[in-house]
Coordinates of C-alpha atoms in Angstrom, one line a residue:
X22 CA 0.0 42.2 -12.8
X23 CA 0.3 45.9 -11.2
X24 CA 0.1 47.1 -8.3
X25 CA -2.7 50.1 -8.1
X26 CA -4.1 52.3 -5.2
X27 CA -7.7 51.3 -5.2
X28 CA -10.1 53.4 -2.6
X29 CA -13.3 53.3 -1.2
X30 CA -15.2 55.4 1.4
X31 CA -12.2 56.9 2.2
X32 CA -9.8 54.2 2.7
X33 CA -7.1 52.9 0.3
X34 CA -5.4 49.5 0.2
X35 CA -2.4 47.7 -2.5
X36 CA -5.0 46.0 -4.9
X37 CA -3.0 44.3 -8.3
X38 CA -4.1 45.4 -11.2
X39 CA -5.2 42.6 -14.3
X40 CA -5.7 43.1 -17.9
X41 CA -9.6 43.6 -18.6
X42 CA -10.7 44.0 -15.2
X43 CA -10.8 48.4 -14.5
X44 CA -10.0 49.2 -11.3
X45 CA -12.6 48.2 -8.4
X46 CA -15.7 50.5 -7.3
X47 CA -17.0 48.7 -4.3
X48 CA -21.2 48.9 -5.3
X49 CA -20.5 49.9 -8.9
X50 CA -20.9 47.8 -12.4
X51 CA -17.4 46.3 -14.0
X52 CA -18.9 47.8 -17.0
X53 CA -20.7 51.2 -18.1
X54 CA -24.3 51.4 -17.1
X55 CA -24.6 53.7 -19.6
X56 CA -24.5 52.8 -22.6
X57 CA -26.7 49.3 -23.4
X58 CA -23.9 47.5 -24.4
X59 CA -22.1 48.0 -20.7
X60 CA -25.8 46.8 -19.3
X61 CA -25.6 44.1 -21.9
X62 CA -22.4 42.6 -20.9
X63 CA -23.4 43.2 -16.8
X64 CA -26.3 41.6 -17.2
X65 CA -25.1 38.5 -18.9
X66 CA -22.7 38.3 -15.4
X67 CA -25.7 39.0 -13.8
X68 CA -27.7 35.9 -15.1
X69 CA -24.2 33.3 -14.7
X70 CA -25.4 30.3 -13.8
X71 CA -22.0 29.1 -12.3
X72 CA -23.0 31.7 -9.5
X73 CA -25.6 29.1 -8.9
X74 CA -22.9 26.8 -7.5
X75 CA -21.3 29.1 -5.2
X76 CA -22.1 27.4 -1.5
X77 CA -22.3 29.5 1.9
X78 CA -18.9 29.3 2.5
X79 CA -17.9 30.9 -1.0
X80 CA -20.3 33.2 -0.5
X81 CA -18.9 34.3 2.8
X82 CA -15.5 34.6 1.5
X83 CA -16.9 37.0 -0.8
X84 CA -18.9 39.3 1.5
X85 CA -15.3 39.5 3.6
X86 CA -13.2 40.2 1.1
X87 CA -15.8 42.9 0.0
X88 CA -15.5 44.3 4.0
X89 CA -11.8 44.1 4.1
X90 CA -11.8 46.3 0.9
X91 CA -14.1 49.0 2.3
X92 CA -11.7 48.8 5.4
X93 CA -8.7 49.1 3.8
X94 CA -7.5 45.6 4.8
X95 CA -7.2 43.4 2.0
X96 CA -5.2 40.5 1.9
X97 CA -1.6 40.3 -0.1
X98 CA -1.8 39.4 -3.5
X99 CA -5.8 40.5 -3.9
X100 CA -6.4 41.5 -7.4
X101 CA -9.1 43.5 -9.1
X102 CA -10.3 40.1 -10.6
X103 CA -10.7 38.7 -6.7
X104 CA -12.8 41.9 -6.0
X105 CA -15.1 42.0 -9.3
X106 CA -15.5 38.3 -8.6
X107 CA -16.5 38.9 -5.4
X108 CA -19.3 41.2 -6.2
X109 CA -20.3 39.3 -8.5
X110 CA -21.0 36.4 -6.4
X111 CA -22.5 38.7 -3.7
X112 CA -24.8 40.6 -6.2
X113 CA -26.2 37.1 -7.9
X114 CA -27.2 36.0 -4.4
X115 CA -28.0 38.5 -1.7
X116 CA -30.6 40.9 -2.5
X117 CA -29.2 44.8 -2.7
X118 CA -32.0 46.1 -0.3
X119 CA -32.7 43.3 2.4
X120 CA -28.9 41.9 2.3
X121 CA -31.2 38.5 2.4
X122 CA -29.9 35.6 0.1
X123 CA -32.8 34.9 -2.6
X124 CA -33.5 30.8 -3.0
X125 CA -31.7 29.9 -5.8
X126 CA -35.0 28.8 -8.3
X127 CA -35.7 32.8 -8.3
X128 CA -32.4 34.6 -8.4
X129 CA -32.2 36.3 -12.0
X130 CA -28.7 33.7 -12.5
X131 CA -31.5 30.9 -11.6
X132 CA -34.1 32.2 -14.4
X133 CA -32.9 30.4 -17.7
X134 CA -31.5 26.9 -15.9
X135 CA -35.3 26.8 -13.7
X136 CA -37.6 28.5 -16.5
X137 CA -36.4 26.9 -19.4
X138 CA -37.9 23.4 -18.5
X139 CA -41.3 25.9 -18.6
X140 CA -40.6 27.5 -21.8
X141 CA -40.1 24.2 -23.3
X142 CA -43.9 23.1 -21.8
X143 CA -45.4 26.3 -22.8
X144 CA -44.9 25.6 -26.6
X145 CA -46.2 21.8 -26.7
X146 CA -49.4 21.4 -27.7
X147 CA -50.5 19.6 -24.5
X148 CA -51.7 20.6 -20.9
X149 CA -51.4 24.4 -21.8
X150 CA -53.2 25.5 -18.6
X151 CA -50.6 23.4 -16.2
X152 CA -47.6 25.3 -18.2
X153 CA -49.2 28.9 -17.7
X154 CA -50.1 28.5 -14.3
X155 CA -46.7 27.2 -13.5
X156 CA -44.8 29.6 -15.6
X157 CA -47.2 32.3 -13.9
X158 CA -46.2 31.2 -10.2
X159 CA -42.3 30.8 -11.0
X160 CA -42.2 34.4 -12.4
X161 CA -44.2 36.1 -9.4
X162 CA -41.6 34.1 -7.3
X163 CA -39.1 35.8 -9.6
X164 CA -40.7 39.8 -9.5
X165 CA -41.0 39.0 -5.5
X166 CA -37.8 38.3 -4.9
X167 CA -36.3 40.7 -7.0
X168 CA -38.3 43.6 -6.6
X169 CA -37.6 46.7 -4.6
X170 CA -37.6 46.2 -1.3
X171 CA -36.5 49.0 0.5
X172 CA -40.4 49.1 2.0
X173 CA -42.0 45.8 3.1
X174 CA -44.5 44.3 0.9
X175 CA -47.8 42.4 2.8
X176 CA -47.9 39.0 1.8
X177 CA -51.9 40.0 0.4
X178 CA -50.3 41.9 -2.0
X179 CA -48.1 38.8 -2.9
X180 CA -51.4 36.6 -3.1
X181 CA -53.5 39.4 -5.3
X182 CA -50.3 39.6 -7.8
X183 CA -50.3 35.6 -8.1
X184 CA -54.0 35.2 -8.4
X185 CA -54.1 37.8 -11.0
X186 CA -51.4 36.8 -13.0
X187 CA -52.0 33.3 -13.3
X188 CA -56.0 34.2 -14.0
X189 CA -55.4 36.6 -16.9
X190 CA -52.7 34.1 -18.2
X191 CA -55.1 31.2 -18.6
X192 CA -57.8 33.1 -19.6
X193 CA -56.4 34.5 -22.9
X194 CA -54.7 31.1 -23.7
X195 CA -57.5 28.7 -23.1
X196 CA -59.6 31.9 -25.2
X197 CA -57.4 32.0 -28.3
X198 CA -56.9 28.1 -28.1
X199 CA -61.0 27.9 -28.1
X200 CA -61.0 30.3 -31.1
X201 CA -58.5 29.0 -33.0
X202 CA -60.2 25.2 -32.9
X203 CA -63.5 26.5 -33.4
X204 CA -62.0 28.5 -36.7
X205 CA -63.3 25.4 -39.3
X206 CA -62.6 27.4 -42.1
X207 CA -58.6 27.1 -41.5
X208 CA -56.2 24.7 -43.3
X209 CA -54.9 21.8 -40.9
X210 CA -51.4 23.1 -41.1
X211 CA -52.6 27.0 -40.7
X212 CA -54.2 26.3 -37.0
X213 CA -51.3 23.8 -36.2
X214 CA -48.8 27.3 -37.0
X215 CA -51.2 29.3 -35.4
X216 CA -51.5 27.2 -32.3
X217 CA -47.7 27.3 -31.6
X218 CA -48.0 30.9 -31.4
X219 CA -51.2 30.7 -28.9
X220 CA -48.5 31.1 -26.3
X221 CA -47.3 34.4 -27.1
X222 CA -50.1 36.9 -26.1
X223 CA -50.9 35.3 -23.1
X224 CA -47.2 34.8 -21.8
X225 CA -46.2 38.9 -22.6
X226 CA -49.8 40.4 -21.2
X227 CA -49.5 38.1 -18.0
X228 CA -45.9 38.8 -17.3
X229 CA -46.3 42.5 -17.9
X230 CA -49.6 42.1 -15.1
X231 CA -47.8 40.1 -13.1
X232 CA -45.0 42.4 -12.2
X233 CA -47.9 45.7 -12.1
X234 CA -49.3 43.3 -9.9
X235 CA -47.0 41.6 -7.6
X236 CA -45.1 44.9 -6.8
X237 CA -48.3 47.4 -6.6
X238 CA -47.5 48.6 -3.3
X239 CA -44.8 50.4 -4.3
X240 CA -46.9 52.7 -6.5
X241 CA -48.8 53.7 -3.2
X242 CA -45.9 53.3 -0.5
X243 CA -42.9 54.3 -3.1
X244 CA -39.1 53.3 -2.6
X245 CA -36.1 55.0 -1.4
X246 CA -33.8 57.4 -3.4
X247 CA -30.3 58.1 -2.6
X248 CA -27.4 60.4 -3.7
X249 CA -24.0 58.7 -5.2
X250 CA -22.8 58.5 -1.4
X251 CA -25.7 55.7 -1.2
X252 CA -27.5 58.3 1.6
X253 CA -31.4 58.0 1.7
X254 CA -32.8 61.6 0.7
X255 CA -36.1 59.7 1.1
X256 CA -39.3 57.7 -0.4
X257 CA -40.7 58.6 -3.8
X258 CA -44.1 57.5 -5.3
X259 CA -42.9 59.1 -8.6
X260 CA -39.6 56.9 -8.5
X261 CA -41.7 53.9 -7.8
X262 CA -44.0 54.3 -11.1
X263 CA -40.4 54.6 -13.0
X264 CA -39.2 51.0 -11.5
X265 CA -42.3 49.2 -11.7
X266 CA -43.6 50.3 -15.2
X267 CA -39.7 49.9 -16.8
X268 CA -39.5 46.4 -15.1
X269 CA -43.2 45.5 -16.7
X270 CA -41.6 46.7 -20.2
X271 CA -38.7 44.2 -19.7
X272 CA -41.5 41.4 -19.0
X273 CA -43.4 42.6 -21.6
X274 CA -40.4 42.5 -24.5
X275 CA -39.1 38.9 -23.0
X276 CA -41.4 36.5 -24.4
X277 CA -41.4 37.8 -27.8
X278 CA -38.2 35.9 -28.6
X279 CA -38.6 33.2 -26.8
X280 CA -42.0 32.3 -28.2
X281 CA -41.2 33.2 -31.5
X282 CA -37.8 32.2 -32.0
X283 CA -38.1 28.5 -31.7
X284 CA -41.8 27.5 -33.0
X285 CA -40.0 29.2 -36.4
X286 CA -36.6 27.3 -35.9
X287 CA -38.5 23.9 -35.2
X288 CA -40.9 24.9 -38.0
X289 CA -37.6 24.9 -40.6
X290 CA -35.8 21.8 -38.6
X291 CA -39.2 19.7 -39.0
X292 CA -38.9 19.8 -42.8
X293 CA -35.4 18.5 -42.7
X294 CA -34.5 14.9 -43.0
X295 CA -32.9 14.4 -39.7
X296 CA -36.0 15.0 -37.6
X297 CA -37.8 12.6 -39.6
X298 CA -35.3 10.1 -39.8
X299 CA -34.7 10.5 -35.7
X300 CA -38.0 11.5 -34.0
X301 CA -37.0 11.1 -30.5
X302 CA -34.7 13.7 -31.0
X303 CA -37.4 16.5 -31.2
X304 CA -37.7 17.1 -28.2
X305 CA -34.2 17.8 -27.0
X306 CA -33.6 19.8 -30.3
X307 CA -36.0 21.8 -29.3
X308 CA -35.3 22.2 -25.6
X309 CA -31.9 23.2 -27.1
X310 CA -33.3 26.1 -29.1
X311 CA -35.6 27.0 -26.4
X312 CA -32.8 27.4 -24.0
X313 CA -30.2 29.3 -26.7
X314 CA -33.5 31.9 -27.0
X315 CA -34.3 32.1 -23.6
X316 CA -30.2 32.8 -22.2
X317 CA -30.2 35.3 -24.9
X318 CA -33.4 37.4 -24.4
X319 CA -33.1 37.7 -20.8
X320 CA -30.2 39.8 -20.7
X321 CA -31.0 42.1 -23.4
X322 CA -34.5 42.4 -21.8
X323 CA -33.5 43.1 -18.4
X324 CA -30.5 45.7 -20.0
X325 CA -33.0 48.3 -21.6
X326 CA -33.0 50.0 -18.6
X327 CA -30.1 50.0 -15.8
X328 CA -30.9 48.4 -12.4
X329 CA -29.9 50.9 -10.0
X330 CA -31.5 54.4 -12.0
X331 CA -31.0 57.8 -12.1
X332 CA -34.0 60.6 -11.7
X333 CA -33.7 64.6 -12.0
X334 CA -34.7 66.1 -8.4
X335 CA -36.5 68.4 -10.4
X336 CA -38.9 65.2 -11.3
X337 CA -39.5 64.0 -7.8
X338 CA -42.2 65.4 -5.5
X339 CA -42.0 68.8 -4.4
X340 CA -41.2 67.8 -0.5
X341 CA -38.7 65.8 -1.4
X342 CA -37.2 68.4 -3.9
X343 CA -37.1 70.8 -0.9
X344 CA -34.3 67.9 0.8
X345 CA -32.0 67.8 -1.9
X346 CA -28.7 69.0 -1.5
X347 CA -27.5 72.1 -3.6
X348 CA -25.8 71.2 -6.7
X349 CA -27.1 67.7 -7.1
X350 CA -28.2 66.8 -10.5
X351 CA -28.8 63.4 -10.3
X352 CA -30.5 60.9 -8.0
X353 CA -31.0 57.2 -7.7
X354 CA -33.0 54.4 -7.0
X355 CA -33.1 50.3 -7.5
X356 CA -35.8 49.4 -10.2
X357 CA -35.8 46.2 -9.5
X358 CA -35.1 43.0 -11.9

């Protein structure tokens, strides 16, 4: 260890310094926000699951060793690992606009350990309308709880996203399953292939609705910008459309591995021996794969685009343009997960 000057808002306090952890930006990313592979590896902390584990008391000590920072009073012996922990663990569970703690089923650290159980339904060949409509209803949870929400959203518009999502979602798969077993001319093995992949196109286009959908008022209310100081210059529409449609791209990109990635790996692994010799086993292999795919997609879906982003003045409405500061090149506002 070493002992480093660490400041924030003005104050400074005797922080030690460890190998791999930079020094500590209270509100700022361990890593470069950047560059993708700085969003990659914050993401990834983002979605921990340990975080899940972290009780109201833990979570406490966080917040106050977060406050004794900004005051200047840290403990003795508090290191930059303490602080980036702490963060961490306030980041995974309170939400960055409200300050509200998000159930634990729909924090983004919650998505993989709750969804995968889903994933894992939507690709057997049984009860596909039960699987859509509950992976439908656990990601509108999800976009609800981690959408902007620096402007309240009406509980109507909650119920319009929901109903929408879920409808479009089981529309297209009970549609392409319908096509698919009325398609006769098809070898038995070519519609069984085809059927695994039934998921796919109904998953990406209701995900990518359901955020448009569940987050809507934004787009006519907008959200809050603020400079680097974390001051509110004021509420953009144009912002808004930035964060909503970026977020429906992430939604959009998700599935694709997730609903490719293991019908192909099961498609190999069925051929082999062991399957064969050990039936039972299919379906933990396969929750296996499904779960490898899904903690892997998520973060680099969610990393395309950094959480809190950056927009010109010169793009923002003209009234708001008039507000900005001389000088200021850059201004930000959270997208959303």
């Amino acid at each position: 260890f070493q002992a480093s000057t660490e400041s924030s808002s003005g104050t400074s306090s005797q922080v030690l310094s460890v190998p791999g952890y930079p020094p500590f930006e209270l509100g700022k990313s361990r890593f470069d926000q950047s560059v993708f592979s700085g969003r990659l590896r914050h993401f990834f902390n983002v979605i921990d699951p340990r975080t899940l584990l972290v009780n109201d008391s833990g979570l406490q000590r966080s917040v106050q060793l977060l406050e004794a920072f900004k005051s200047g009073t840290v403990p003795p012996g508090t290191t930059t690992r303490d602080l980036w922990e702490a963060q961490k663990v306030k980041d995974a569970i309170l939400h960055p606009d409200t300050g509200k703690k998000i159930y634990r089923p729909f924090r983004m650290s919650g998505f993989v350990p709750y969804g995968t159980p889903i994933v894992v339904g939507l690709l057997l060949p049984t009860a596909a309308l039960f699987w859509q409509w509950l992976n439908q209803s656990h990601n509108a949870a999800v976009n609800y709880a981690n959408r902007n929400a620096s402007k309240e959203t009406p509980v109507s518009r909650f119920l319009t996203g929901y109903v929408g999502a879920v409808s479009a979602a089981v529309s297209i798969a009970v549609g392409l399953t319908v096509v698919i077993r009325k398609a006769n001319t098809l070898p038995p093995a070519t519609k069984m292939l085809i059927q695994k992949f039934v998921p796919l196109p109904a998953v990406s286009t209701a995900s990518t609705l359901n955020v448009l959908l569940m987050r809507n008022s934004e787009l006519s209310e907008g959200i809050e910008v603020f400079d680097e100081n974390r001051q509110v210059v004021g509420t953009s529409k144009v912002a808004a459309k930035r964060a909503i449609f970026d977020t429906a791209k992430t939604r959009a990109i998700l599935p694709v591995p997730l609903l490719l990635i293991p019908p192909l790996v099961m498609t190999f692994l069925e051929k082999r021996s062991f399957l064969r010799r050990f039936p039972r086993l299919h379906l933990p292999v396969h929750a296996l794969v499904v779960t490898a795919a899904f903690g892997g997609a998520l973060p680099v879906a969610i990393a395309l685009f950094p959480q809190i982003s950056a927009i010109a003045p010169k793009d923002l409405e003209p009234e708001l343009q008039a507000t900005v500061a001389p000088g200021c090149k850059e201004l930000y506002y959270n997208k959303g997960l």
